[in-house]
């Protein structure tokens, strides 16, 4: 069983320093445990990522797509625990030596 993503849920990233924030609003009609349910695609923002000497210089935006097959809110598939972005979230970065990506 997987949990449904609801308002105030926590996102994790593969990067130890990055923070992911949901920038979409949950359903106002469909609730679980008194909190609005998130639907696909779920827009998220990632900030603070690092890789080696490189540090993210601006937030980036990506989508989480649902793996649900039947569970819906407002006739749209819901986001489930463990759902991920299907592509890497790209972001501008620089290192202390002046190189950029």
Tab-separated table of N, CA and C in Angstrom:
chain	number	residue	atom	x	y	z
A	1	UNK	N	0.835	-1.181	0.000
A	1	UNK	CA	0.000	0.000	0.000
A	1	UNK	C	0.883	1.249	0.000
A	2	UNK	N	0.513	2.213	-0.820
A	2	UNK	CA	1.225	3.483	-0.855
A	2	UNK	C	0.298	4.574	-0.344
A	3	UNK	N	0.882	5.542	0.369
A	3	UNK	CA	0.105	6.673	0.856
A	3	UNK	C	-0.133	7.664	-0.268
A	4	UNK	N	-1.231	8.415	-0.171
A	4	UNK	CA	-1.554	9.485	-1.106
A	4	UNK	C	-0.892	10.761	-0.610
A	5	UNK	N	-0.303	11.537	-1.524
A	5	UNK	CA	0.330	12.807	-1.156
A	5	UNK	C	-0.753	13.846	-0.841
A	6	UNK	N	-0.655	14.442	0.342
A	6	UNK	CA	-1.615	15.452	0.771
A	6	UNK	C	-0.878	16.726	1.200
A	7	UNK	N	-1.647	17.786	1.361
A	7	UNK	CA	-1.090	19.072	1.789
A	7	UNK	C	-0.184	18.873	2.997
A	8	UNK	N	0.959	19.555	3.011
A	8	UNK	CA	1.984	19.494	4.062
A	8	UNK	C	2.819	18.220	4.035
A	9	UNK	N	2.738	17.429	2.943
A	9	UNK	CA	3.607	16.246	2.856
A	9	UNK	C	5.052	16.702	2.635
A	10	UNK	N	5.990	15.802	2.842
A	10	UNK	CA	7.412	16.109	2.719
A	10	UNK	C	7.963	15.492	1.441
A	11	UNK	N	8.763	16.276	0.709
A	11	UNK	CA	9.445	15.772	-0.481
A	11	UNK	C	10.903	15.519	-0.142
A	12	UNK	N	11.483	14.509	-0.768
A	12	UNK	CA	12.916	14.252	-0.605
A	12	UNK	C	13.575	14.342	-1.981
A	13	UNK	N	14.886	14.571	-1.983
A	13	UNK	CA	15.642	14.626	-3.235
A	13	UNK	C	16.814	13.668	-3.154
A	14	UNK	N	17.421	13.402	-4.308
A	14	UNK	CA	18.620	12.556	-4.354
A	14	UNK	C	19.875	13.339	-3.987
A	15	UNK	N	19.735	14.648	-3.798
A	15	UNK	CA	20.867	15.518	-3.493
A	15	UNK	C	20.786	15.920	-2.023
A	16	UNK	N	21.854	15.709	-1.276
A	16	UNK	CA	21.839	15.927	0.175
A	16	UNK	C	21.567	17.372	0.583
A	17	UNK	N	21.912	18.341	-0.259
A	17	UNK	CA	21.742	19.748	0.123
A	17	UNK	C	20.510	20.394	-0.499
A	18	UNK	N	19.899	19.751	-1.480
A	18	UNK	CA	18.759	20.339	-2.182
A	18	UNK	C	17.477	20.263	-1.353
A	19	UNK	N	16.628	21.252	-1.566
A	19	UNK	CA	15.308	21.255	-0.947
A	19	UNK	C	14.266	21.346	-2.051
A	20	UNK	N	13.272	20.461	-1.997
A	20	UNK	CA	12.187	20.458	-2.974
A	20	UNK	C	10.928	20.995	-2.310
A	21	UNK	N	10.243	21.873	-3.022
A	21	UNK	CA	9.028	22.503	-2.514
A	21	UNK	C	7.906	22.326	-3.531
A	22	UNK	N	6.733	21.960	-3.062
A	22	UNK	CA	5.565	21.853	-3.944
A	22	UNK	C	5.063	23.261	-4.238
A	23	UNK	N	4.846	23.568	-5.534
A	23	UNK	CA	4.345	24.891	-5.878
A	23	UNK	C	2.944	24.839	-6.483
A	24	UNK	N	2.341	23.646	-6.523
A	24	UNK	CA	0.942	23.494	-6.928
A	24	UNK	C	0.057	23.470	-5.697
A	25	UNK	N	-1.209	23.731	-5.901
A	25	UNK	CA	-2.183	23.681	-4.804
A	25	UNK	C	-2.860	22.315	-4.777
A	26	UNK	N	-3.171	21.804	-3.584
A	26	UNK	CA	-3.892	20.532	-3.497
A	26	UNK	C	-5.362	20.738	-3.853
A	27	UNK	N	-6.045	19.643	-4.057
A	27	UNK	CA	-7.484	19.693	-4.332
A	27	UNK	C	-8.209	20.344	-3.163
A	28	UNK	N	-9.185	21.187	-3.470
A	28	UNK	CA	-10.009	21.772	-2.407
A	28	UNK	C	-11.253	20.932	-2.177
A	29	UNK	N	-11.569	20.042	-3.133
A	29	UNK	CA	-12.764	19.204	-3.020
A	29	UNK	C	-12.474	17.845	-2.385
A	30	UNK	N	-11.330	17.250	-2.750
A	30	UNK	CA	-11.013	15.894	-2.302
A	30	UNK	C	-9.957	15.972	-1.204
A	31	UNK	N	-10.282	15.381	-0.056
A	31	UNK	CA	-9.383	15.437	1.096
A	31	UNK	C	-9.159	14.039	1.665
A	32	UNK	N	-7.998	13.861	2.270
A	32	UNK	CA	-7.679	12.632	2.995
A	32	UNK	C	-7.110	13.071	4.339
A	33	UNK	N	-7.686	12.580	5.405
A	33	UNK	CA	-7.240	13.009	6.727
A	33	UNK	C	-7.448	14.506	6.942
A	34	UNK	N	-8.425	15.086	6.260
A	34	UNK	CA	-8.727	16.507	6.401
A	34	UNK	C	-7.823	17.427	5.597
A	35	UNK	N	-6.911	16.849	4.792
A	35	UNK	CA	-5.981	17.659	4.001
A	35	UNK	C	-6.202	17.415	2.519
A	36	UNK	N	-6.015	18.476	1.717
A	36	UNK	CA	-6.199	18.381	0.275
A	36	UNK	C	-5.230	17.400	-0.364
A	37	UNK	N	-5.694	16.687	-1.374
A	37	UNK	CA	-4.918	15.668	-2.088
A	37	UNK	C	-4.226	16.310	-3.292
A	38	UNK	N	-2.963	15.914	-3.565
A	38	UNK	CA	-2.232	16.402	-4.730
A	38	UNK	C	-2.471	15.491	-5.930
A	39	UNK	N	-2.598	16.120	-7.120
A	39	UNK	CA	-2.879	15.399	-8.356
A	39	UNK	C	-1.725	15.555	-9.344
A	40	UNK	N	-1.724	14.672	-10.355
A	40	UNK	CA	-0.681	14.693	-11.390
A	40	UNK	C	-1.033	15.683	-12.494
A	41	UNK	N	-0.081	16.335	-13.127
A	41	UNK	CA	1.318	16.428	-12.726
A	41	UNK	C	1.471	17.406	-11.565
A	42	UNK	N	2.373	17.111	-10.663
A	42	UNK	CA	2.604	17.966	-9.490
A	42	UNK	C	3.855	18.796	-9.742
A	43	UNK	N	3.692	20.112	-9.774
A	43	UNK	CA	4.818	21.012	-10.046
A	43	UNK	C	5.601	21.247	-8.758
A	44	UNK	N	6.916	21.048	-8.842
A	44	UNK	CA	7.814	21.236	-7.694
A	44	UNK	C	8.982	22.131	-8.078
A	45	UNK	N	9.542	22.783	-7.081
A	45	UNK	CA	10.725	23.625	-7.271
A	45	UNK	C	11.867	23.053	-6.446
A	46	UNK	N	13.062	22.997	-7.042
A	46	UNK	CA	14.250	22.491	-6.351
A	46	UNK	C	15.253	23.628	-6.226
A	47	UNK	N	15.800	23.789	-5.032
A	47	UNK	CA	16.797	24.841	-4.783
A	47	UNK	C	17.873	24.297	-3.857
A	48	UNK	N	19.071	24.878	-3.951
A	48	UNK	CA	20.154	24.550	-3.035
A	48	UNK	C	20.942	23.300	-3.348
A	49	UNK	N	20.819	22.769	-4.562
A	49	UNK	CA	21.548	21.548	-4.918
A	49	UNK	C	23.034	21.833	-5.107
A	50	UNK	N	23.852	20.849	-4.767
A	50	UNK	CA	25.290	20.931	-5.012
A	50	UNK	C	25.762	19.619	-5.622
A	51	UNK	N	26.865	19.708	-6.379
A	51	UNK	CA	27.510	18.520	-6.938
A	51	UNK	C	28.983	18.843	-7.049
A	52	UNK	N	29.813	18.205	-6.233
A	52	UNK	CA	31.234	18.541	-6.215
A	52	UNK	C	31.408	19.998	-5.817
A	53	UNK	N	32.162	20.764	-6.629
A	53	UNK	CA	32.353	22.191	-6.366
A	53	UNK	C	31.200	23.047	-6.870
A	54	UNK	N	30.294	22.459	-7.650
A	54	UNK	CA	29.212	23.230	-8.247
A	54	UNK	C	28.055	23.421	-7.270
A	55	UNK	N	27.507	24.644	-7.257
A	55	UNK	CA	26.348	24.971	-6.416
A	55	UNK	C	25.261	25.567	-7.300
A	56	UNK	N	24.029	25.145	-7.080
A	56	UNK	CA	22.894	25.657	-7.840
A	56	UNK	C	22.763	27.166	-7.604
A	57	UNK	N	22.627	27.937	-8.694
A	57	UNK	CA	22.571	29.395	-8.577
A	57	UNK	C	21.160	29.955	-8.683
A	58	UNK	N	20.209	29.143	-9.111
A	58	UNK	CA	18.815	29.596	-9.216
A	58	UNK	C	17.907	28.377	-9.071
A	59	UNK	N	16.719	28.566	-8.504
A	59	UNK	CA	15.787	27.440	-8.376
A	59	UNK	C	15.379	26.908	-9.748
A	60	UNK	N	15.013	25.647	-9.806
A	60	UNK	CA	14.510	25.049	-11.042
A	60	UNK	C	13.177	24.376	-10.754
A	61	UNK	N	12.401	24.186	-11.801
A	61	UNK	CA	11.045	23.640	-11.667
A	61	UNK	C	10.936	22.351	-12.465
A	62	UNK	N	10.246	21.375	-11.904
A	62	UNK	CA	9.993	20.109	-12.586
A	62	UNK	C	8.629	19.574	-12.186
A	63	UNK	N	8.226	18.463	-12.782
A	63	UNK	CA	6.930	17.837	-12.492
A	63	UNK	C	7.116	16.428	-11.961
A	64	UNK	N	6.271	16.058	-11.029
A	64	UNK	CA	6.171	14.673	-10.573
A	64	UNK	C	4.923	14.094	-11.221
A	65	UNK	N	5.081	12.967	-11.907
A	65	UNK	CA	3.965	12.295	-12.562
A	65	UNK	C	3.502	11.130	-11.694
A	66	UNK	N	2.217	10.896	-11.653
A	66	UNK	CA	1.647	9.846	-10.818
A	66	UNK	C	1.880	8.459	-11.394
A	67	UNK	N	2.094	7.491	-10.500
A	67	UNK	CA	2.133	6.087	-10.899
A	67	UNK	C	0.804	5.399	-10.589
A	68	UNK	N	-0.132	6.160	-10.021
A	68	UNK	CA	-1.457	5.595	-9.720
A	68	UNK	C	-2.125	5.157	-11.015
A	69	UNK	N	-2.902	4.088	-10.935
A	69	UNK	CA	-3.616	3.619	-12.112
A	69	UNK	C	-5.118	3.807	-11.979
A	70	UNK	N	-5.605	3.866	-10.749
A	70	UNK	CA	-7.052	3.980	-10.553
A	70	UNK	C	-7.461	5.075	-9.584
A	71	UNK	N	-6.593	5.431	-8.647
A	71	UNK	CA	-6.974	6.370	-7.590
A	71	UNK	C	-6.945	7.788	-8.138
A	72	UNK	N	-8.115	8.458	-8.079
A	72	UNK	CA	-8.240	9.792	-8.656
A	72	UNK	C	-8.842	10.780	-7.660
A	73	UNK	N	-8.541	12.051	-7.882
A	73	UNK	CA	-9.171	13.167	-7.180
A	73	UNK	C	-9.559	14.160	-8.261
A	74	UNK	N	-10.782	14.631	-8.234
A	74	UNK	CA	-11.270	15.548	-9.274
A	74	UNK	C	-11.057	14.955	-10.668
A	75	UNK	N	-11.227	13.645	-10.814
A	75	UNK	CA	-11.064	12.911	-12.072
A	75	UNK	C	-9.642	12.932	-12.628
A	76	UNK	N	-8.647	13.182	-11.773
A	76	UNK	CA	-7.239	13.181	-12.172
A	76	UNK	C	-6.485	12.249	-11.225
A	77	UNK	N	-5.530	11.481	-11.760
A	77	UNK	CA	-4.753	10.561	-10.921
A	77	UNK	C	-4.030	11.320	-9.815
A	78	UNK	N	-3.966	10.712	-8.633
A	78	UNK	CA	-3.317	11.347	-7.480
A	78	UNK	C	-1.835	10.993	-7.440
A	79	UNK	N	-1.075	11.800	-6.720
A	79	UNK	CA	0.340	11.531	-6.485
A	79	UNK	C	0.437	10.555	-5.313
A	80	UNK	N	1.264	9.523	-5.488
A	80	UNK	CA	1.439	8.508	-4.447
A	80	UNK	C	2.828	8.592	-3.844
A	81	UNK	N	2.956	8.069	-2.623
A	81	UNK	CA	4.265	7.967	-1.976
A	81	UNK	C	5.220	7.245	-2.923
A	82	UNK	N	6.404	7.813	-3.130
A	82	UNK	CA	7.403	7.203	-3.992
A	82	UNK	C	7.381	7.692	-5.428
A	83	UNK	N	6.353	8.437	-5.841
A	83	UNK	CA	6.332	8.989	-7.194
A	83	UNK	C	7.480	9.977	-7.346
A	84	UNK	N	8.063	10.016	-8.530
A	84	UNK	CA	9.253	10.840	-8.772
A	84	UNK	C	9.101	11.615	-10.068
A	85	UNK	N	10.015	12.571	-10.264
A	85	UNK	CA	10.080	13.214	-11.567
A	85	UNK	C	10.581	12.180	-12.558
A	86	UNK	N	10.096	12.230	-13.795
A	86	UNK	CA	10.533	11.254	-14.788
A	86	UNK	C	11.763	11.727	-15.557
A	87	UNK	N	12.203	12.954	-15.317
A	87	UNK	CA	13.435	13.468	-15.913
A	87	UNK	C	14.187	14.247	-14.844
A	88	UNK	N	15.468	14.415	-15.051
A	88	UNK	CA	16.255	15.203	-14.105
A	88	UNK	C	15.799	16.655	-14.141
A	89	UNK	N	15.767	17.293	-12.981
A	89	UNK	CA	15.450	18.710	-12.906
A	89	UNK	C	16.742	19.468	-13.195
A	90	UNK	N	16.753	20.220	-14.279
A	90	UNK	CA	17.945	20.954	-14.694
A	90	UNK	C	18.032	22.283	-13.952
A	91	UNK	N	19.245	22.715	-13.657
A	91	UNK	CA	19.401	23.980	-12.947
A	91	UNK	C	20.734	24.625	-13.297
A	92	UNK	N	20.767	25.963	-13.298
A	92	UNK	CA	22.051	26.641	-13.495
A	92	UNK	C	22.920	26.468	-12.251
A	93	UNK	N	24.230	26.348	-12.460
A	93	UNK	CA	25.138	26.164	-11.335
A	93	UNK	C	26.484	26.809	-11.650
A	94	UNK	N	27.231	27.103	-10.615
A	94	UNK	CA	28.580	27.632	-10.797
A	94	UNK	C	29.479	27.077	-9.712
A	95	UNK	N	30.793	27.150	-9.945
A	95	UNK	CA	31.731	26.724	-8.907
A	95	UNK	C	32.591	27.913	-8.474
A	96	UNK	N	33.305	27.796	-7.357
A	96	UNK	CA	34.101	28.915	-6.845
A	96	UNK	C	35.175	29.396	-7.815
A	97	UNK	N	35.560	28.540	-8.783
A	97	UNK	CA	36.598	28.917	-9.743
A	97	UNK	C	36.041	29.648	-10.964
A	98	UNK	N	34.717	29.867	-10.994
A	98	UNK	CA	34.114	30.635	-12.069
A	98	UNK	C	33.504	29.828	-13.187
A	99	UNK	N	33.653	28.514	-13.202
A	99	UNK	CA	33.028	27.697	-14.245
A	99	UNK	C	31.528	27.631	-14.017
A	100	UNK	N	30.751	27.527	-15.092
A	100	UNK	CA	29.298	27.415	-14.970
A	100	UNK	C	28.799	26.260	-15.810
A	101	UNK	N	27.582	25.818	-15.506
A	101	UNK	CA	26.952	24.762	-16.301
A	101	UNK	C	25.676	25.273	-16.897
